[in-house]
Short mmCIF file of C-alpha atoms in Angstrom, two decimals:
data_model
loop_
_atom_site.label_atom_id
_atom_site.label_comp_id
_atom_site.label_asym_id
_atom_site.label_seq_id
_atom_site.Cartn_x
_atom_site.Cartn_y
_atom_site.Cartn_z
CA MET A 1 -12.04 111.59 50.08
CA SER A 2 -13.86 111.44 46.76
CA ASP A 3 -16.38 108.87 45.60
CA SER A 4 -13.79 107.54 43.21
CA ASP A 5 -11.45 106.84 46.16
CA ASP A 6 -14.21 104.79 47.84
CA ASP A 7 -14.55 102.74 44.71
CA ASP A 8 -10.86 101.79 44.98
CA ILE A 9 -11.27 100.17 48.44
CA PRO A 10 -11.42 96.35 48.03
CA ARG A 11 -14.67 94.84 49.31
CA LEU A 12 -15.44 91.23 50.21
CA SER A 13 -18.25 89.49 48.42
CA SER A 14 -21.14 88.30 50.57
CA HIS A 15 -20.04 84.70 49.96
CA THR A 16 -16.45 85.40 51.09
CA LEU A 17 -17.65 87.35 54.12
CA ALA A 18 -19.93 84.48 55.18
CA ALA A 19 -17.06 82.00 54.79
CA LEU A 20 -14.79 84.22 56.88
CA GLN A 21 -17.40 84.53 59.64
CA GLU A 22 -17.84 80.76 59.64
CA PHE A 23 -14.07 80.31 59.98
CA TYR A 24 -13.89 82.66 62.98
CA ALA A 25 -16.87 80.91 64.60
CA GLU A 26 -15.12 77.52 64.24
CA GLN A 27 -11.93 78.96 65.72
CA LYS A 28 -13.85 80.27 68.74
CA GLN A 29 -15.62 76.92 69.21
CA GLN A 30 -12.31 75.07 69.16
CA SER A 31 -10.83 77.55 71.63
CA ASP A 32 -13.79 77.14 73.98
CA ALA A 33 -13.56 73.37 73.70
CA GLY A 34 -9.87 73.54 74.57
CA ARG A 35 -10.69 75.39 77.77
CA ASP A 36 -13.35 72.81 78.65
CA ASP A 37 -11.01 69.88 77.99
CA LYS A 38 -9.00 70.58 81.14
CA TYR A 39 -12.00 69.45 83.20
CA ASN A 40 -12.35 66.11 81.40
CA ILE A 41 -11.84 63.12 83.67
CA GLY A 42 -8.65 61.43 82.50
CA ILE A 43 -7.07 64.58 81.04
CA ILE A 44 -4.58 64.03 83.87
CA GLU A 45 -3.61 60.38 83.89
CA GLU A 46 -3.92 58.15 86.95
CA ASN A 47 -0.91 57.21 89.02
CA TRP A 48 -1.64 53.49 89.18
CA LEU A 49 -0.24 53.18 92.71
CA SER A 50 -2.66 55.54 94.47
CA GLN A 51 -5.01 57.22 91.98
CA PHE A 52 -8.22 55.70 90.68
CA TRP A 53 -10.60 57.95 88.76
CA TYR A 54 -14.35 57.50 89.03
CA SER A 55 -16.37 56.53 85.99
CA GLN A 56 -18.19 59.37 84.26
CA GLU A 57 -21.50 58.18 85.70
CA THR A 58 -20.20 57.98 89.26
CA ALA A 59 -18.44 61.34 89.08
CA LEU A 60 -21.63 62.96 87.82
CA ARG A 61 -23.75 61.29 90.52
CA LEU A 62 -21.39 62.43 93.28
CA ALA A 63 -21.12 65.92 91.83
CA LYS A 64 -24.90 66.33 91.75
CA GLU A 65 -25.14 64.98 95.29
CA ALA A 66 -22.55 67.50 96.48
CA ILE A 67 -24.43 70.38 94.81
CA ALA A 68 -27.73 69.31 96.35
CA ALA A 69 -26.16 68.94 99.80
CA ALA A 70 -24.32 72.27 99.61
CA GLY A 71 -27.42 74.22 98.58
CA GLU A 72 -27.70 77.49 96.68
CA GLY A 73 -24.41 79.41 96.83
CA GLY A 74 -22.81 76.58 98.79
CA ARG A 75 -19.12 75.77 99.19
CA ILE A 76 -17.80 72.34 98.28
CA ALA A 77 -14.42 70.85 99.22
CA CYS A 78 -13.06 67.92 97.19
CA VAL A 79 -10.35 66.27 99.27
CA SER A 80 -8.30 63.80 97.22
CA ALA A 81 -11.30 63.47 94.89
CA PRO A 82 -10.18 65.26 91.71
CA SER A 83 -12.59 63.56 89.31
CA VAL A 84 -15.55 64.91 91.30
CA TYR A 85 -14.01 68.40 91.17
CA GLN A 86 -13.55 68.07 87.41
CA LYS A 87 -17.15 66.97 86.93
CA LEU A 88 -18.42 69.83 89.09
CA ARG A 89 -16.57 72.36 86.96
CA ALA A 90 -17.58 70.65 83.70
CA LEU A 91 -21.22 71.33 84.60
CA HIS A 92 -20.63 75.08 84.04
CA ARG A 93 -22.75 76.07 87.01
CA GLU A 94 -22.21 79.28 88.94
CA ASP A 95 -24.43 78.58 91.96
CA PHE A 96 -21.66 77.07 94.11
CA SER A 97 -17.93 77.40 94.76
CA VAL A 98 -15.50 74.51 94.92
CA TYR A 99 -11.89 73.81 95.88
CA ILE A 100 -9.72 70.80 95.10
CA PHE A 101 -7.38 69.64 97.88
CA GLU A 102 -4.79 67.46 96.21
CA TYR A 103 -1.18 66.28 96.65
CA ASP A 104 -0.60 65.85 92.91
CA LYS A 105 0.61 69.24 91.69
CA ARG A 106 -0.48 68.49 88.14
CA PHE A 107 -3.89 69.67 89.31
CA ALA A 108 -2.45 73.13 89.89
CA ILE A 109 -3.72 73.87 86.38
CA TYR A 110 -6.97 74.73 88.16
CA GLY A 111 -5.44 77.89 89.55
CA GLU A 112 -6.70 79.41 92.78
CA GLU A 113 -9.15 76.56 93.32
CA PHE A 114 -6.21 74.15 93.75
CA ILE A 115 -4.98 73.70 97.33
CA PHE A 116 -1.85 71.61 97.84
CA TYR A 117 -2.75 68.93 100.38
CA ASP A 118 -0.69 66.23 102.08
CA TYR A 119 -2.73 63.98 104.35
CA ASN A 120 0.37 63.47 106.50
CA ASN A 121 -0.03 67.11 107.54
CA PRO A 122 -3.83 67.25 107.75
CA LEU A 123 -4.16 70.80 109.06
CA ASP A 124 -1.36 72.39 107.03
CA LEU A 125 -3.67 74.54 104.94
CA PRO A 126 -3.42 78.13 103.67
CA GLU A 127 -4.88 80.96 105.73
CA LYS A 128 -7.62 81.59 103.18
CA ILE A 129 -9.13 78.21 104.07
CA ALA A 130 -11.02 78.96 107.27
CA ALA A 131 -12.25 76.32 109.71
CA HIS A 132 -15.77 74.99 109.06
CA SER A 133 -16.11 77.08 105.89
CA PHE A 134 -17.52 74.38 103.58
CA ASP A 135 -21.12 73.20 103.41
CA ILE A 136 -19.99 69.72 102.39
CA VAL A 137 -16.70 67.88 102.14
CA ILE A 138 -16.36 64.99 99.72
CA ALA A 139 -13.23 63.00 100.45
CA ASP A 140 -11.54 59.93 99.02
CA PRO A 141 -8.45 59.09 101.12
CA PRO A 142 -5.60 58.06 98.78
CA TYR A 143 -4.69 54.90 100.72
CA LEU A 144 -6.80 52.14 102.23
CA SER A 145 -5.37 52.27 105.73
CA LYS A 146 -6.58 53.32 109.17
CA GLU A 147 -3.75 55.84 109.46
CA CYS A 148 -4.65 57.54 106.18
CA LEU A 149 -8.36 57.64 107.07
CA ARG A 150 -7.61 58.98 110.56
CA LYS A 151 -5.45 61.82 109.24
CA THR A 152 -7.82 62.65 106.38
CA SER A 153 -10.64 62.73 108.93
CA GLU A 154 -8.86 65.54 110.77
CA THR A 155 -8.93 67.57 107.57
CA ILE A 156 -12.58 66.74 106.90
CA LYS A 157 -13.69 67.77 110.40
CA TYR A 158 -11.72 71.01 110.13
CA LEU A 159 -13.22 71.96 106.76
CA THR A 160 -16.86 70.99 107.05
CA GLN A 161 -19.68 72.84 108.76
CA ASP A 162 -21.44 69.53 109.11
CA LYS A 163 -21.99 67.39 105.98
CA ILE A 164 -19.53 64.67 104.97
CA LEU A 165 -19.47 62.42 101.91
CA LEU A 166 -16.68 59.89 102.27
CA CYS A 167 -15.64 57.42 99.56
CA THR A 168 -13.42 54.54 100.63
CA GLY A 169 -13.27 50.77 100.91
CA ALA A 170 -16.05 48.72 102.46
CA VAL A 171 -13.50 47.34 104.93
CA MET A 172 -13.23 50.81 106.46
CA GLU A 173 -16.93 50.96 107.44
CA GLU A 174 -16.41 50.53 111.18
CA GLU A 175 -13.45 52.91 111.32
CA ALA A 176 -15.27 55.55 109.27
CA ALA A 177 -18.28 55.39 111.59
CA LYS A 178 -16.05 55.78 114.63
CA LEU A 179 -14.04 58.70 113.25
CA LEU A 180 -16.71 60.64 111.35
CA GLY A 181 -20.10 59.31 112.35
CA VAL A 182 -20.91 58.29 108.78
CA LYS A 183 -22.96 55.35 107.54
CA MET A 184 -22.68 53.32 104.35
CA CYS A 185 -24.98 54.28 101.44
CA LYS A 186 -26.80 51.99 99.03
CA PHE A 187 -25.19 53.72 96.05
CA ILE A 188 -22.09 51.84 94.86
CA PRO A 189 -19.45 53.98 93.11
CA LYS A 190 -17.62 52.71 90.04
CA HIS A 191 -14.16 53.48 88.71
CA THR A 192 -12.63 53.58 85.25
CA ARG A 193 -10.82 50.35 86.09
CA THR A 194 -11.56 47.46 88.41
CA LEU A 195 -10.32 47.76 92.00
CA GLY A 196 -9.20 44.88 94.15
CA ASN A 197 -11.33 46.03 97.09
CA GLU A 198 -15.05 46.74 97.32
CA PHE A 199 -15.58 50.50 97.30
CA ARG A 200 -18.45 52.35 98.99
CA CYS A 201 -19.82 55.79 99.88
CA TYR A 202 -20.59 56.99 103.40
CA VAL A 203 -22.53 60.04 104.62
CA ASN A 204 -23.60 61.66 107.89
CA TYR A 205 -26.80 63.26 106.57
CA ASP A 206 -30.00 62.29 104.72
CA SER A 207 -28.56 61.70 101.27
CA GLY A 208 -29.94 60.88 97.85
CA LEU A 209 -27.17 58.28 97.61
CA ASP A 210 -29.05 56.21 100.15
CA HIS A 211 -32.18 56.10 98.01
CA GLU A 212 -30.61 53.93 95.32
CA ILE A 213 -30.11 50.18 95.38
#
């Protein structure tokens, strides 16, 4: 190819090239943001009969507590607590693994980390979920009843090596202590909308949630 042929090749001005690079950068940013959006609390709407999402502040507090309790490289199970799972993933940390155990199949958008879970069949779990394979289980039974707590407790005890973080109504304090050996924390969780019953957290280990009034 001759020099004259090179002269015929159209070239972008430095201004046009800079504008093009800026355009591609914006496209990438929007694409990345779209991927992050799926972990936003509220991206999947509540079912007003049985689903109540935590506030951003509460979800973050519980997520950080779960990470601290699980330790470096720990495994976290979120049982009927999708907003904590979402907040954990929104933190973009790679020093733990987490699964979401949930009846609502809309959460299947989270791929292999989604485990279909029906509290009526508390031990009906896939083979890849081994007994006592999680450093901490954070659970929020979908219904405020002794039956629901009892069945969810079977799942919790199967999954956890030891640590339990339970979120449920204050009226379940005695039952929770009997089933799981947990005690009520000082930290009071909040939701995106007001609940008719007082809601509390319970743990069976020395927790940062008990250091707040």
